[in-house]
Amino acid sequence: MINGIKALDRSLRWGMVGGGGTSQIGYIHRSSALRDGNFVLQAGAFDLNAERGRAFGVSLGVDANRCYPDYETMFAAEAARADGIEAVSIATPNNTHFTICRAALNAGLHVVCEKPLCFTTEEADELEKLCAEKKKIIGVTYGYAGHQLIQHAREMIAEGLLGEIRIINMQFAHGFHNEAVELQNESTRWRVDPRFVGPSYVLGDLATHPLFIAETIVPKLQVKRLLCSRQSFVKTRAPLEDNAFVMMEYDNGAVGTMWASAVNCGSMHGQKVRVIGEKASLEWWDEQPNQLRYEVQGEPLQILERGMGYLHKSALTDDRIGGGHPEGLFEAWSNLYRRFALAMDATDRGDEAFLADFWYPDVHAGLMGVRWVEQCVKSADAGAVWVDC
């Protein structure tokens, strides 16, 4: 159980690129990183507007001299300090991730990056190789995977309780962009602009979340090929899609489906993952993240609850308060940041035995998401044809 004691014997010196006062996700990064004391915020390049970024950093308690106008200046200045940052989080628009990740690794920093890491498999391969060369990690903020019951589902499947996996149904389909809200909302506008988000909208922004959860729950399955159809119902978003359907075939003969949408009117969030085996099924819904449905054929439905003693010990490791009390997305992100800290420390110590059995959303997970989106776009743009993965 997590009780506020630091996972390490010290706090990692940490900085941020982006995540300023107008950011949608800057606060959850800071709250999650700082929550258990495993990181301490020492520096930042928080905003494209240097003065605004400096004022924001100072308001957070960061020394004004360590609030930098851009990431290049920050990396160079911090590298020259005996107490310079050891890790950095990147919370900037998608088109900047690859360049900043590469610069951070070359500066000898561990990285936590928003997804996607980049736009192409070649770029993702380069980052994975650079992590190995520099002996640093990239953690990817697939934040929903930090929910406790995701880990329990993984253990149930590993124990064979579902039998052979046959079907995986995934979706992330909300309704908040059913109209061209980006015309009035600046923070949404860049998400539907190919200059900033690359070749896709909902496939990259939404679908990669349940895709990674499925990969976490059933890690041994690999997508063999897929077929994607995508639509731009709000026509001004073309060529980017605001709705997409993907069919997948796995290497064990299982099949999968993905529905990603921002035009599912009335849906608050709509992220679900259902794994169907020969004996039973599991279903997790992010609007009820403290429950996991376990359905055995011919038996009554079981609702497994977060924080209960019957859960696997690996799930209870991430418990923050006893069963019956709800935990949410901030707790899930905090669990991931704790894992990032442990992975950074083990990497610096060269503890390969620890890392061999330790799970977190790493650079390879980021690479797989980039490759999947790339193949979805390839399939859709060729007229919804099957493509190998």
GROMACS .gro file of C-alpha atoms in nm:
model
  389
    1MET     CA    1   0.000   0.000   0.000
    2ILE     CA    2   0.125   0.350  -0.084
    3ASN     CA    3   0.122   0.566   0.230
    4GLY     CA    4   0.326   0.872   0.132
    5ILE     CA    5   0.669   0.731   0.212
    6LYS     CA    6   0.909   0.802  -0.072
    7ALA     CA    7   0.986   0.503  -0.292
    8LEU     CA    8   1.350   0.615  -0.304
    9ASP     CA    9   1.587   0.740  -0.036
   10ARG     CA   10   1.585   1.083  -0.200
   11SER     CA   11   1.379   1.297  -0.434
   12LEU     CA   12   1.477   1.315  -0.800
   13ARG     CA   13   1.550   1.667  -0.924
   14TRP     CA   14   1.286   1.732  -1.188
   15GLY     CA   15   1.192   1.989  -1.450
   16MET     CA   16   0.913   2.051  -1.697
   17VAL     CA   17   0.889   2.160  -2.058
   18GLY     CA   18   0.542   2.304  -2.114
   19GLY     CA   19   0.262   2.248  -1.868
   20GLY     CA   20   0.216   2.619  -1.799
   21GLY     CA   21  -0.084   2.809  -1.672
   22THR     CA   22  -0.301   2.745  -1.978
   23SER     CA   23  -0.211   2.378  -2.012
   24GLN     CA   24  -0.483   2.114  -1.980
   25ILE     CA   25  -0.247   1.852  -1.836
   26GLY     CA   26   0.032   2.044  -1.664
   27TYR     CA   27  -0.132   2.032  -1.322
   28ILE     CA   28  -0.189   1.656  -1.323
   29HIS     CA   29   0.178   1.605  -1.413
   30ARG     CA   30   0.290   1.820  -1.118
   31SER     CA   31   0.036   1.680  -0.875
   32SER     CA   32   0.131   1.322  -0.965
   33ALA     CA   33   0.507   1.372  -0.967
   34LEU     CA   34   0.517   1.563  -0.639
   35ARG     CA   35   0.253   1.368  -0.451
   36ASP     CA   36   0.475   1.103  -0.290
   37GLY     CA   37   0.792   1.310  -0.271
   38ASN     CA   38   0.975   1.105  -0.533
   39PHE     CA   39   1.036   1.418  -0.743
   40VAL     CA   40   1.104   1.779  -0.654
   41LEU     CA   41   1.032   2.054  -0.909
   42GLN     CA   42   1.352   2.254  -0.959
   43ALA     CA   43   1.328   2.407  -1.305
   44GLY     CA   44   1.103   2.462  -1.603
   45ALA     CA   45   1.050   2.609  -1.947
   46PHE     CA   46   0.678   2.635  -1.887
   47ASP     CA   47   0.554   2.853  -2.171
   48LEU     CA   48   0.642   2.975  -2.521
   49ASN     CA   49   0.605   3.325  -2.373
   50ALA     CA   50   0.916   3.350  -2.156
   51GLU     CA   51   0.785   3.617  -1.919
   52ARG     CA   52   0.455   3.439  -1.867
   53GLY     CA   53   0.639   3.112  -1.812
   54ARG     CA   54   0.876   3.271  -1.559
   55ALA     CA   55   0.588   3.427  -1.365
   56PHE     CA   56   0.405   3.095  -1.361
   57GLY     CA   57   0.712   2.904  -1.243
   58VAL     CA   58   0.776   3.153  -0.964
   59SER     CA   59   0.413   3.115  -0.854
   60LEU     CA   60   0.484   2.742  -0.817
   61GLY     CA   61   0.785   2.814  -0.597
   62VAL     CA   62   1.053   2.760  -0.862
   63ASP     CA   63   1.356   2.988  -0.844
   64ALA     CA   64   1.316   3.264  -1.105
   65ASN     CA   65   1.670   3.196  -1.226
   66ARG     CA   66   1.565   2.840  -1.311
   67CYS     CA   67   1.255   2.940  -1.509
   68TYR     CA   68   1.392   2.932  -1.861
   69PRO     CA   69   1.272   3.076  -2.193
   70ASP     CA   70   1.306   2.744  -2.379
   71TYR     CA   71   1.410   2.384  -2.330
   72GLU     CA   72   1.751   2.423  -2.500
   73THR     CA   73   1.852   2.692  -2.254
   74MET     CA   74   1.721   2.486  -1.963
   75PHE     CA   75   1.904   2.168  -2.059
   76ALA     CA   76   2.235   2.352  -2.108
   77ALA     CA   77   2.209   2.558  -1.790
   78GLU     CA   78   2.095   2.270  -1.572
   79ALA     CA   79   2.374   2.044  -1.703
   80ALA     CA   80   2.626   2.302  -1.579
   81ARG     CA   81   2.489   2.292  -1.224
   82ALA     CA   82   2.597   2.046  -0.958
   83ASP     CA   83   2.233   2.032  -0.850
   84GLY     CA   84   2.089   2.027  -1.202
   85ILE     CA   85   1.775   1.838  -1.292
   86GLU     CA   86   1.793   1.461  -1.346
   87ALA     CA   87   1.455   1.414  -1.516
   88VAL     CA   88   1.215   1.617  -1.724
   89SER     CA   89   0.849   1.590  -1.820
   90ILE     CA   90   0.736   1.701  -2.165
   91ALA     CA   91   0.385   1.845  -2.177
   92THR     CA   92   0.387   2.025  -2.511
   93PRO     CA   93   0.200   1.983  -2.842
   94ASN     CA   94   0.264   1.654  -3.021
   95ASN     CA   95   0.483   1.790  -3.300
   96THR     CA   96   0.752   1.888  -3.050
   97HIS     CA   97   0.783   1.560  -2.858
   98PHE     CA   98   1.047   1.388  -3.070
   99THR     CA   99   1.286   1.683  -3.081
  100ILE     CA  100   1.257   1.757  -2.709
  101CYS     CA  101   1.283   1.389  -2.609
  102ARG     CA  102   1.597   1.348  -2.816
  103ALA     CA  103   1.752   1.663  -2.674
  104ALA     CA  104   1.670   1.556  -2.318
  105LEU     CA  105   1.826   1.212  -2.361
  106ASN     CA  106   2.137   1.367  -2.518
  107ALA     CA  107   2.155   1.598  -2.216
  108GLY     CA  108   2.165   1.292  -1.989
  109LEU     CA  109   1.812   1.327  -1.857
  110HIS     CA  110   1.540   1.074  -1.790
  111VAL     CA  111   1.214   1.166  -1.964
  112VAL     CA  112   0.842   1.146  -1.900
  113CYS     CA  113   0.657   1.232  -2.220
  114GLU     CA  114   0.301   1.281  -2.328
  115LYS     CA  115   0.193   1.049  -2.607
  116PRO     CA  116   0.258   1.021  -2.890
  117LEU     CA  117   0.636   1.017  -2.858
  118CYS     CA  118   0.659   1.120  -3.222
  119PHE     CA  119   0.488   1.075  -3.559
  120THR     CA  120   0.683   0.793  -3.727
  121THR     CA  121   0.815   0.449  -3.641
  122GLU     CA  122   1.162   0.559  -3.753
  123GLU     CA  123   1.164   0.841  -3.498
  124ALA     CA  124   1.037   0.609  -3.224
  125ASP     CA  125   1.307   0.355  -3.309
  126GLU     CA  126   1.567   0.629  -3.278
  127LEU     CA  127   1.441   0.724  -2.932
  128GLU     CA  128   1.439   0.362  -2.815
  129LYS     CA  129   1.798   0.315  -2.931
  130LEU     CA  130   1.901   0.644  -2.771
  131CYS     CA  131   1.752   0.533  -2.437
  132ALA     CA  132   1.970   0.222  -2.448
  133GLU     CA  133   2.278   0.420  -2.553
  134LYS     CA  134   2.240   0.690  -2.287
  135LYS     CA  135   2.113   0.447  -2.021
  136LYS     CA  136   1.810   0.663  -1.952
  137ILE     CA  137   1.439   0.588  -1.965
  138ILE     CA  138   1.138   0.742  -2.133
  139GLY     CA  139   0.812   0.693  -1.947
  140VAL     CA  140   0.494   0.757  -2.145
  141THR     CA  141   0.187   0.898  -1.970
  142TYR     CA  142  -0.072   0.637  -2.055
  143GLY     CA  143  -0.228   0.757  -1.731
  144TYR     CA  144  -0.533   0.528  -1.717
  145ALA     CA  145  -0.304   0.226  -1.694
  146GLY     CA  146  -0.212   0.336  -1.342
  147HIS     CA  147  -0.551   0.227  -1.209
  148GLN     CA  148  -0.515  -0.061  -0.966
  149LEU     CA  149  -0.762  -0.298  -1.132
  150ILE     CA  150  -0.569  -0.293  -1.461
  151GLN     CA  151  -0.288  -0.472  -1.283
  152HIS     CA  152  -0.530  -0.720  -1.127
  153ALA     CA  153  -0.682  -0.800  -1.467
  154ARG     CA  154  -0.331  -0.865  -1.600
  155GLU     CA  155  -0.268  -1.115  -1.320
  156MET     CA  156  -0.603  -1.291  -1.368
  157ILE     CA  157  -0.530  -1.350  -1.736
  158ALA     CA  158  -0.174  -1.463  -1.661
  159GLU     CA  159  -0.318  -1.720  -1.418
  160GLY     CA  160  -0.541  -1.859  -1.694
  161LEU     CA  161  -0.875  -1.766  -1.539
  162LEU     CA  162  -1.011  -1.660  -1.878
  163GLY     CA  163  -0.850  -1.943  -2.074
  164GLU     CA  164  -0.738  -1.877  -2.429
  165ILE     CA  165  -0.811  -1.517  -2.528
  166ARG     CA  166  -1.047  -1.493  -2.825
  167ILE     CA  167  -1.174  -1.135  -2.853
  168ILE     CA  168  -1.064  -0.791  -2.731
  169ASN     CA  169  -1.312  -0.503  -2.769
  170MET     CA  170  -1.175  -0.154  -2.709
  171GLN     CA  171  -1.327   0.190  -2.734
  172PHE     CA  172  -1.265   0.552  -2.637
  173ALA     CA  173  -1.565   0.738  -2.771
  174HIS     CA  174  -1.680   1.064  -2.613
  175GLY     CA  175  -1.913   1.329  -2.754
  176PHE     CA  176  -1.757   1.661  -2.658
  177HIS     CA  177  -1.631   1.745  -3.007
  178ASN     CA  178  -1.955   1.667  -3.192
  179GLU     CA  179  -1.937   2.023  -3.325
  180ALA     CA  180  -1.644   2.239  -3.432
  181VAL     CA  181  -1.563   2.344  -3.074
  182GLU     CA  182  -1.205   2.416  -3.180
  183LEU     CA  183  -1.325   2.739  -3.344
  184GLN     CA  184  -1.382   2.886  -2.996
  185ASN     CA  185  -1.141   2.677  -2.787
  186GLU     CA  186  -0.769   2.737  -2.840
  187SER     CA  187  -0.662   2.438  -2.632
  188THR     CA  188  -0.865   2.211  -2.863
  189ARG     CA  189  -0.767   2.385  -3.185
  190TRP     CA  190  -0.415   2.243  -3.209
  191ARG     CA  191  -0.546   1.889  -3.150
  192VAL     CA  192  -0.724   1.894  -3.487
  193ASP     CA  193  -0.443   2.063  -3.680
  194PRO     CA  194  -0.211   1.824  -3.872
  195ARG     CA  195   0.079   2.065  -3.821
  196PHE     CA  196   0.066   1.991  -3.448
  197VAL     CA  197  -0.079   1.639  -3.418
  198GLY     CA  198   0.051   1.470  -3.730
  199PRO     CA  199  -0.152   1.223  -3.937
  200SER     CA  200  -0.441   1.149  -3.700
  201TYR     CA  201  -0.669   1.292  -3.436
  202VAL     CA  202  -0.879   1.039  -3.241
  203LEU     CA  203  -0.662   0.740  -3.335
  204GLY     CA  204  -0.357   0.896  -3.176
  205ASP     CA  205  -0.520   1.108  -2.908
  206LEU     CA  206  -0.783   0.861  -2.783
  207ALA     CA  207  -0.744   0.508  -2.921
  208THR     CA  208  -0.388   0.457  -2.799
  209HIS     CA  209  -0.510   0.468  -2.439
  210PRO     CA  210  -0.736   0.157  -2.449
  211LEU     CA  211  -0.489  -0.004  -2.690
  212PHE     CA  212  -0.216   0.026  -2.427
  213ILE     CA  213  -0.448  -0.099  -2.152
  214ALA     CA  214  -0.521  -0.407  -2.363
  215GLU     CA  215  -0.150  -0.457  -2.426
  216THR     CA  216  -0.093  -0.431  -2.050
  217ILE     CA  217  -0.368  -0.677  -1.961
  218VAL     CA  218  -0.275  -0.930  -2.231
  219PRO     CA  219   0.097  -0.862  -2.292
  220LYS     CA  220   0.168  -1.183  -2.482
  221LEU     CA  221  -0.069  -1.105  -2.771
  222GLN     CA  222   0.065  -0.915  -3.070
  223VAL     CA  223  -0.144  -0.747  -3.341
  224LYS     CA  224  -0.064  -0.929  -3.667
  225ARG     CA  225  -0.265  -0.713  -3.907
  226LEU     CA  226  -0.542  -0.452  -3.902
  227LEU     CA  227  -0.803  -0.275  -4.113
  228CYS     CA  228  -0.905   0.084  -4.039
  229SER     CA  229  -1.186   0.308  -4.159
  230ARG     CA  230  -1.187   0.672  -4.047
  231GLN     CA  231  -1.428   0.961  -4.093
  232SER     CA  232  -1.427   1.340  -4.056
  233PHE     CA  233  -1.788   1.415  -3.960
  234VAL     CA  234  -1.694   1.775  -3.880
  235LYS     CA  235  -1.571   1.845  -4.231
  236THR     CA  236  -1.325   2.119  -4.136
  237ARG     CA  237  -1.117   1.856  -3.953
  238ALA     CA  238  -1.032   1.666  -4.271
  239PRO     CA  239  -0.792   1.506  -4.339
  240LEU     CA  240  -0.788   1.426  -3.966
  241GLU     CA  241  -1.057   1.191  -3.838
  242ASP     CA  242  -1.298   1.250  -3.552
  243ASN     CA  243  -1.429   0.892  -3.571
  244ALA     CA  244  -1.259   0.564  -3.658
  245PHE     CA  245  -1.317   0.190  -3.652
  246VAL     CA  246  -1.034  -0.063  -3.649
  247MET     CA  247  -1.047  -0.441  -3.686
  248MET     CA  248  -0.745  -0.641  -3.570
  249GLU     CA  249  -0.615  -0.995  -3.587
  250TYR     CA  250  -0.373  -1.121  -3.324
  251ASP     CA  251  -0.094  -1.373  -3.357
  252ASN     CA  252  -0.281  -1.639  -3.154
  253GLY     CA  253  -0.590  -1.624  -3.376
  254ALA     CA  254  -0.780  -1.381  -3.152
  255VAL     CA  255  -0.957  -1.080  -3.301
  256GLY     CA  256  -1.003  -0.727  -3.174
  257THR     CA  257  -1.200  -0.412  -3.245
  258MET     CA  258  -1.140  -0.046  -3.163
  259TRP     CA  259  -1.388   0.242  -3.180
  260ALA     CA  260  -1.236   0.586  -3.133
  261SER     CA  261  -1.461   0.889  -3.154
  262ALA     CA  262  -1.500   1.249  -3.043
  263VAL     CA  263  -1.855   1.272  -3.184
  264ASN     CA  264  -2.033   1.006  -2.975
  265CYS     CA  265  -2.306   1.246  -2.861
  266GLY     CA  266  -2.401   1.214  -2.497
  267SER     CA  267  -2.103   1.004  -2.394
  268MET     CA  268  -1.896   1.154  -2.114
  269HIS     CA  269  -1.581   0.954  -2.182
  270GLY     CA  270  -1.666   0.612  -2.315
  271GLN     CA  271  -1.336   0.435  -2.263
  272LYS     CA  272  -1.385   0.060  -2.216
  273VAL     CA  273  -1.177  -0.253  -2.259
  274ARG     CA  274  -1.341  -0.597  -2.268
  275VAL     CA  275  -1.129  -0.912  -2.290
  276ILE     CA  276  -1.315  -1.233  -2.378
  277GLY     CA  277  -1.163  -1.573  -2.323
  278GLU     CA  278  -1.285  -1.928  -2.370
  279LYS     CA  279  -1.394  -1.948  -2.003
  280ALA     CA  280  -1.479  -1.596  -1.892
  281SER     CA  281  -1.460  -1.224  -1.970
  282LEU     CA  282  -1.324  -0.912  -1.801
  283GLU     CA  283  -1.443  -0.556  -1.860
  284TRP     CA  284  -1.306  -0.225  -1.729
  285TRP     CA  285  -1.468   0.115  -1.783
  286ASP     CA  286  -1.280   0.433  -1.696
  287GLU     CA  287  -1.596   0.608  -1.573
  288GLN     CA  288  -1.614   0.339  -1.303
  289PRO     CA  289  -1.240   0.277  -1.256
  290ASN     CA  290  -1.271   0.121  -0.912
  291GLN     CA  291  -1.466  -0.178  -1.043
  292LEU     CA  292  -1.373  -0.467  -1.271
  293ARG     CA  293  -1.645  -0.690  -1.417
  294TYR     CA  294  -1.562  -1.063  -1.408
  295GLU     CA  295  -1.812  -1.274  -1.599
  296VAL     CA  296  -1.779  -1.653  -1.591
  297GLN     CA  297  -2.008  -1.837  -1.828
  298GLY     CA  298  -2.299  -1.990  -1.636
  299GLU     CA  299  -2.223  -1.806  -1.310
  300PRO     CA  300  -2.350  -1.479  -1.160
  301LEU     CA  301  -2.169  -1.158  -1.252
  302GLN     CA  302  -1.888  -1.063  -1.014
  303ILE     CA  303  -1.788  -0.700  -0.955
  304LEU     CA  304  -1.434  -0.686  -0.820
  305GLU     CA  305  -1.366  -0.375  -0.614
  306ARG     CA  306  -1.049  -0.173  -0.575
  307GLY     CA  307  -0.865  -0.200  -0.245
  308MET     CA  308  -1.004  -0.536  -0.138
  309GLY     CA  309  -0.794  -0.812   0.010
  310TYR     CA  310  -0.892  -1.065  -0.256
  311LEU     CA  311  -0.702  -0.871  -0.523
  312HIS     CA  312  -0.359  -0.979  -0.639
  313LYS     CA  313  -0.072  -0.842  -0.430
  314SER     CA  314   0.069  -0.656  -0.731
  315ALA     CA  315  -0.259  -0.463  -0.754
  316LEU     CA  316  -0.271  -0.389  -0.383
  317THR     CA  317   0.082  -0.247  -0.405
  318ASP     CA  318  -0.073   0.055  -0.577
  319ASP     CA  319  -0.354   0.092  -0.323
  320ARG     CA  320  -0.369   0.435  -0.157
  321ILE     CA  321  -0.674   0.403   0.067
  322GLY     CA  322  -0.886   0.112   0.180
  323GLY     CA  323  -1.162  -0.045  -0.024
  324GLY     CA  324  -1.489   0.146  -0.052
  325HIS     CA  325  -1.320   0.483  -0.096
  326PRO     CA  326  -1.301   0.585  -0.463
  327GLU     CA  327  -0.972   0.660  -0.631
  328GLY     CA  328  -0.950   0.847  -0.961
  329LEU     CA  329  -0.726   0.962  -1.242
  330PHE     CA  330  -0.492   1.165  -1.021
  331GLU     CA  331  -0.420   0.853  -0.817
  332ALA     CA  332  -0.361   0.652  -1.134
  333TRP     CA  333  -0.112   0.909  -1.265
  334SER     CA  334   0.057   0.923  -0.925
  335ASN     CA  335   0.104   0.546  -0.937
  336LEU     CA  336   0.272   0.579  -1.277
  337TYR     CA  337   0.501   0.859  -1.162
  338ARG     CA  338   0.604   0.642  -0.867
  339ARG     CA  339   0.687   0.366  -1.114
  340PHE     CA  340   0.879   0.611  -1.332
  341ALA     CA  341   1.089   0.715  -1.031
  342LEU     CA  342   1.168   0.353  -0.944
  343ALA     CA  343   1.262   0.277  -1.305
  344MET     CA  344   1.486   0.585  -1.326
  345ASP     CA  345   1.665   0.492  -1.005
  346ALA     CA  346   1.710   0.127  -1.104
  347THR     CA  347   1.842   0.232  -1.446
  348ASP     CA  348   2.096   0.467  -1.288
  349ARG     CA  349   2.207   0.188  -1.054
  350GLY     CA  350   2.225  -0.063  -1.339
  351ASP     CA  351   1.981  -0.294  -1.159
  352GLU     CA  352   1.879  -0.503  -1.459
  353ALA     CA  353   1.724  -0.775  -1.243
  354PHE     CA  354   1.476  -0.525  -1.097
  355LEU     CA  355   1.392  -0.380  -1.437
  356ALA     CA  356   1.340  -0.724  -1.595
  357ASP     CA  357   1.029  -0.783  -1.382
  358PHE     CA  358   0.915  -0.423  -1.345
  359TRP     CA  359   0.624  -0.287  -1.547
  360TYR     CA  360   0.566   0.072  -1.656
  361PRO     CA  361   0.469   0.245  -1.985
  362ASP     CA  362   0.815   0.271  -2.137
  363VAL     CA  363   0.970   0.388  -2.464
  364HIS     CA  364   0.881   0.060  -2.635
  365ALA     CA  365   0.516   0.105  -2.538
  366GLY     CA  366   0.535   0.449  -2.695
  367LEU     CA  367   0.690   0.302  -3.009
  368MET     CA  368   0.414   0.042  -3.041
  369GLY     CA  369   0.148   0.314  -3.018
  370VAL     CA  370   0.316   0.518  -3.290
  371ARG     CA  371   0.345   0.214  -3.517
  372TRP     CA  372  -0.020   0.118  -3.464
  373VAL     CA  373  -0.145   0.467  -3.553
  374GLU     CA  374   0.083   0.475  -3.855
  375GLN     CA  375  -0.061   0.147  -3.984
  376CYS     CA  376  -0.418   0.258  -3.914
  377VAL     CA  377  -0.368   0.571  -4.124
  378LYS     CA  378  -0.202   0.364  -4.397
  379SER     CA  379  -0.499   0.125  -4.405
  380ALA     CA  380  -0.765   0.396  -4.400
  381ASP     CA  381  -0.600   0.610  -4.665
  382ALA     CA  382  -0.569   0.308  -4.895
  383GLY     CA  383  -0.947   0.256  -4.878
  384ALA     CA  384  -0.980   0.050  -4.556
  385VAL     CA  385  -0.757  -0.244  -4.651
  386TRP     CA  386  -0.581  -0.500  -4.437
  387VAL     CA  387  -0.219  -0.409  -4.356
  388ASP     CA  388   0.045  -0.603  -4.166
  389CYS     CA  389   0.166  -0.468  -3.830
   0.00000   0.00000   0.00000
